[in-house]
Amino acid sequence: MTAQEHSAVARAAQAERVARSHGHLVIIGGGEDKQDDMAILTRFVELCGGPSAKIVVITAASAVCEHMWETYDRAFRDLGVTRHVHLHLQSRRDANDEALIRDVADADGIFMTGGDQKRLLAIIGGTALDAAMHAALKLRGACIGGTSAGASAMSGHMLAQGRAELHPEKGSVSLGAGLGFLHKVVIDQHFSERQRLSRLLSVVAQNPYLQGIGIDEDTALVVERGVGIEVLGEGAVTIVDGRSMSTNVAEIADHATPELIDVRLHLLPAGSRYALPGAGGAGDDRRIPAPLLEFLENITKRNPIS
C-alpha cells in the first residue's frame, strides 16, 4: 500500500469515528500543559479522531495571535498532528470568509485559545463561522475545545468582566452573549488559582437560573453530548447551584454583599466521571445524586441548531 493509500485509509477511519461521535466539548480552565505529558491536549486530539484529524486553531481572542499560534502549532506537532491549521481572524469580515468557513466545515476538531472572550465574540459571534462551528459539533460530531477565554465563550451566557475578591458583590460582574454550545450555565476559568469563587457567586446571586462552573488551571471538563462528563488534569471543577437559594440581592444596594442561603456547591476533582443513566458511558453504573443529575442532564443536552 502506498503512502497516499495509507493516508486515505487513515482519513476514512477517522471520518467513521467522528460520524459515530455525539460531539464533545473540552472546556479548559487555562494554563494547560503544552510541553510535558500534555494530558489534556492529548485527550483533545484523541476526541478529534487522533493525529490524522484535521484541527483548526482559532486565536481570535488573543491580541498576540501569531505568538499564540506558534505555541499551539508546536504543541500539536509534538503530539503527532500534521493537519492543523491557523484560522487567522482579525475582523467579522474574516469570520464570514467562505474559504475560512470551509476550513471549519470539514474540521474534526476546533480549538479556541485564550485571550479576551469579549474580543473573541466581537469577531465571530453571530457570523457564518459561528454557525459552521455549531454544525460541526451538532451535525458531524466534531470536538470543540477552548481554554481560558475560549472556555468562557462556550456557554450562551458568558462571563464578560468583573471582580469580587473577598465576598460576592451585587453588580460587580457583567455577562455577555457567548457562543451557546451550552445553555443555563456560566463558565469561569483560572478558578482556584485566582480565587474566583466570590466572582462566580456574584453571578449566581443575580442570575439564579444559571449554574456556575469554575474550572481550575490545567484542568478540563469534557462533555460528551447525550452521554456524560469527565474531569481531566491536575485540579477540579466547581459547580455552584443557586436555583433553590434564598437571597436579598434584589433589595440591597450595588456593591453590597448579599445574603445567599442554601446555595449548593459540587466539587469534581480530576478523575471524576459521570454518565447519564442508560447512556453507556464511563461511570454509567454509579448512582448519581439528584442535584448533580440535573446538572448532568442540562450540560449534556443535545441542543439543536437554532
XYZ file of C-alpha atoms in Angstrom:
306
model
C 0.000 0.000 0.000
C 1.385 3.376 -0.979
C 1.798 6.282 1.442
C -1.095 8.036 -0.317
C -3.306 4.976 0.148
C -2.303 4.705 3.819
C -3.266 8.348 4.268
C -6.632 7.816 2.570
C -7.397 4.785 4.771
C -6.464 6.715 7.909
C -8.693 9.619 6.893
C -11.592 7.254 6.153
C -11.223 5.536 9.526
C -11.038 8.872 11.268
C -14.170 10.083 9.431
C -16.036 6.966 10.555
C -15.041 7.594 14.194
C -16.261 11.170 14.003
C -19.540 10.064 12.404
C -20.220 7.769 15.368
C -19.458 10.515 17.854
C -22.058 12.537 19.686
C -19.768 15.545 19.658
C -17.519 16.656 22.513
C -16.624 19.867 24.287
C -13.252 20.126 26.027
C -13.547 23.109 28.359
C -10.152 24.033 29.846
C -9.534 26.379 32.763
C -6.380 27.814 31.165
C -2.722 27.069 31.829
C -2.868 23.573 30.346
C 0.413 21.707 29.957
C 1.786 22.278 26.451
C 5.286 20.804 26.849
C 5.450 17.701 29.037
C 2.822 14.941 29.139
C 0.150 17.318 27.713
C -2.638 15.104 29.095
C -5.477 17.481 28.241
C -4.301 18.306 24.721
C -3.650 14.596 24.142
C -7.245 13.827 25.090
C -8.471 16.618 22.826
C -6.572 15.116 19.880
C -7.990 11.656 20.679
C -11.543 13.023 20.692
C -10.895 14.710 17.354
C -10.047 11.294 15.920
C -6.300 11.012 16.520
C -3.182 12.521 14.936
C -4.649 12.232 11.409
C -7.534 14.540 12.340
C -7.866 17.995 10.850
C -7.715 20.541 13.674
C -8.451 24.242 13.265
C -6.933 26.649 15.798
C -8.789 29.924 16.386
C -6.630 32.608 18.022
C -9.115 35.491 17.657
C -9.354 36.026 21.434
C -5.690 36.979 21.610
C -4.043 40.300 20.788
C -0.824 38.351 20.022
C -2.404 35.759 17.763
C 0.787 34.799 15.896
C 2.601 34.048 19.153
C -0.418 32.047 20.325
C -0.466 30.069 17.083
C 3.246 29.277 17.386
C 2.640 27.864 20.869
C -0.161 25.536 19.786
C 1.452 24.702 16.452
C 4.439 23.352 18.396
C 2.242 21.515 20.915
C 0.123 19.784 18.269
C 3.216 18.895 16.229
C 4.727 17.312 19.343
C 1.545 15.225 19.624
C 1.964 13.981 16.063
C -0.782 16.091 14.494
C 0.009 17.013 10.899
C -3.266 18.527 9.638
C -3.673 21.512 11.930
C -4.242 24.982 10.545
C -4.389 28.507 11.918
C -7.603 30.430 11.344
C -6.300 33.987 11.341
C -9.370 36.093 12.161
C -8.915 39.822 12.540
C -12.451 41.006 11.796
C -16.049 39.911 11.322
C -15.407 40.059 7.593
C -12.809 37.313 8.063
C -15.348 35.291 10.055
C -17.694 35.392 7.049
C -14.994 34.490 4.520
C -16.023 31.384 2.558
C -12.521 29.892 2.409
C -12.081 30.115 6.188
C -15.550 28.724 6.771
C -14.681 25.706 4.596
C -11.767 25.004 6.936
C -14.230 24.776 9.827
C -16.837 22.896 7.807
C -14.553 19.884 7.305
C -12.590 20.116 10.579
C -12.617 17.215 13.019
C -11.548 19.472 15.883
C -11.756 23.193 16.589
C -9.624 24.753 19.316
C -10.093 28.280 20.707
C -7.124 29.772 22.528
C -7.065 32.161 25.456
C -7.085 35.941 25.429
C -10.194 38.072 25.905
C -13.587 36.423 25.442
C -15.193 39.780 24.578
C -12.728 40.168 21.704
C -13.473 36.627 20.540
C -17.251 37.169 20.477
C -16.914 40.588 18.850
C -15.154 38.890 15.917
C -17.019 35.590 15.496
C -20.324 35.859 17.379
C -23.293 35.509 15.037
C -21.158 35.042 11.906
C -21.148 32.275 9.326
C -18.115 30.807 11.082
C -20.084 30.679 14.341
C -22.837 28.747 12.508
C -20.267 26.410 10.963
C -18.896 25.591 14.414
C -22.385 24.656 15.640
C -22.905 22.469 12.576
C -19.541 20.768 13.106
C -20.421 19.908 16.708
C -24.089 19.036 16.331
C -24.317 17.502 12.861
C -20.895 15.899 12.386
C -19.896 15.090 15.975
C -16.714 17.174 15.901
C -14.809 18.120 19.046
C -14.603 21.752 20.141
C -12.010 22.769 22.711
C -11.437 26.089 24.393
C -9.025 27.289 27.037
C -9.319 30.309 29.343
C -11.240 32.903 27.291
C -12.086 30.158 24.813
C -13.686 28.212 27.667
C -15.781 31.112 28.970
C -17.078 31.759 25.450
C -18.665 28.305 25.120
C -21.843 28.996 27.083
C -24.817 31.049 25.939
C -24.343 33.417 28.889
C -20.705 34.486 29.025
C -18.888 35.993 31.975
C -17.616 39.164 30.319
C -15.859 41.105 33.067
C -15.852 41.997 36.739
C -14.176 41.281 40.066
C -15.375 40.235 43.502
C -12.292 39.477 45.541
C -13.373 38.902 49.151
C -17.137 38.421 49.058
C -19.869 38.322 46.431
C -20.922 41.827 45.412
C -24.112 42.914 43.718
C -23.420 44.448 40.319
C -19.712 43.624 40.332
C -19.818 41.212 37.397
C -21.345 41.579 33.933
C -22.452 38.956 31.444
C -22.477 38.981 27.661
C -23.669 36.723 24.873
C -21.498 33.661 24.337
C -21.353 31.077 21.567
C -24.140 28.949 23.033
C -22.736 25.422 22.850
C -24.084 25.062 26.410
C -27.118 26.688 27.992
C -28.214 27.649 31.512
C -24.613 27.759 32.746
C -21.848 30.333 33.041
C -18.165 29.345 32.967
C -15.236 30.879 34.847
C -11.608 29.804 34.445
C -8.291 30.011 36.359
C -10.764 29.347 39.149
C -8.859 28.292 42.269
C -5.614 29.965 41.248
C -7.278 33.400 41.012
C -9.724 32.789 43.871
C -12.817 33.358 41.780
C -15.482 31.713 43.943
C -16.790 35.110 45.054
C -16.999 36.203 41.429
C -18.998 33.129 40.450
C -21.279 33.545 43.469
C -21.882 37.135 42.389
C -23.114 35.886 39.009
C -25.338 33.202 40.518
C -26.779 35.626 43.104
C -28.250 37.822 40.375
C -28.877 35.036 37.842
C -30.065 32.049 39.881
C -31.293 30.181 36.813
C -27.646 29.823 35.729
C -25.424 27.180 37.265
C -21.863 28.398 37.706
C -18.933 26.275 36.541
C -15.440 27.133 37.805
C -12.529 25.275 36.188
C -9.014 25.249 37.638
C -5.868 25.709 35.571
C -4.505 22.641 33.762
C -7.943 21.094 34.249
C -10.655 20.303 31.729
C -14.334 19.473 31.879
C -15.021 17.119 28.975
C -18.658 16.937 27.861
C -19.898 14.197 25.554
C -23.275 15.335 24.297
C -26.066 12.982 25.283
C -23.709 10.752 27.284
C -21.777 12.231 30.201
C -18.831 14.168 31.571
C -15.305 13.626 32.854
C -12.750 15.845 34.557
C -9.116 15.729 33.394
C -5.889 17.311 34.568
C -4.470 18.497 37.850
C -7.264 20.433 39.568
C -11.018 20.344 39.977
C -14.281 21.630 38.589
C -16.530 23.561 40.985
C -20.267 23.780 40.322
C -22.331 26.478 42.063
C -26.101 25.947 42.054
C -28.307 28.722 43.429
C -31.593 27.688 41.868
C -33.158 26.883 45.267
C -31.429 29.587 47.289
C -32.918 32.431 49.298
C -31.330 35.846 48.812
C -31.944 39.531 49.444
C -29.984 40.597 46.360
C -32.966 42.477 44.899
C -33.258 44.707 47.987
C -29.633 45.689 48.630
C -27.558 48.475 47.065
C -24.971 47.952 44.342
C -21.631 46.620 45.597
C -23.208 45.371 48.828
C -22.778 41.729 49.823
C -25.999 39.728 49.549
C -27.295 37.007 51.822
C -27.056 33.681 49.994
C -28.813 30.853 51.830
C -28.966 27.251 50.645
C -26.528 27.600 47.751
C -25.297 24.195 46.643
C -21.676 23.542 45.725
C -20.365 20.427 43.992
C -16.643 19.692 43.660
C -15.490 17.286 40.958
C -11.736 16.611 41.139
C -9.726 15.271 38.230
C -10.716 11.691 37.556
C -14.425 12.270 38.186
C -16.676 10.637 35.589
C -20.447 10.577 35.340
C -22.737 9.268 32.619
C -26.449 9.689 32.123
C -28.420 6.593 33.221
C -28.613 4.203 30.284
C -26.186 6.181 28.145
C -23.497 3.533 28.412
C -20.630 5.897 29.182
C -17.946 5.671 31.860
C -19.477 5.783 35.330
C -22.850 4.584 33.995
C -23.332 2.150 36.896
C -22.930 4.824 39.577
C -25.919 6.223 41.395
C -25.918 9.954 40.710
C -27.273 12.292 43.417
C -30.335 14.148 42.150
C -28.810 17.690 42.156
C -25.793 16.505 40.162
C -28.021 14.527 37.805
C -29.924 17.730 36.962
C -26.630 19.423 36.125
C -25.540 16.438 34.052
C -28.807 16.316 32.102
C -28.531 20.010 31.270
C -24.873 20.169 30.298
C -25.019 17.059 28.096
C -28.253 18.055 26.402
C -28.033 17.726 22.648
C -29.348 21.168 21.785
C -30.387 21.510 18.143
C -29.049 24.111 15.738
C -31.055 27.269 16.316
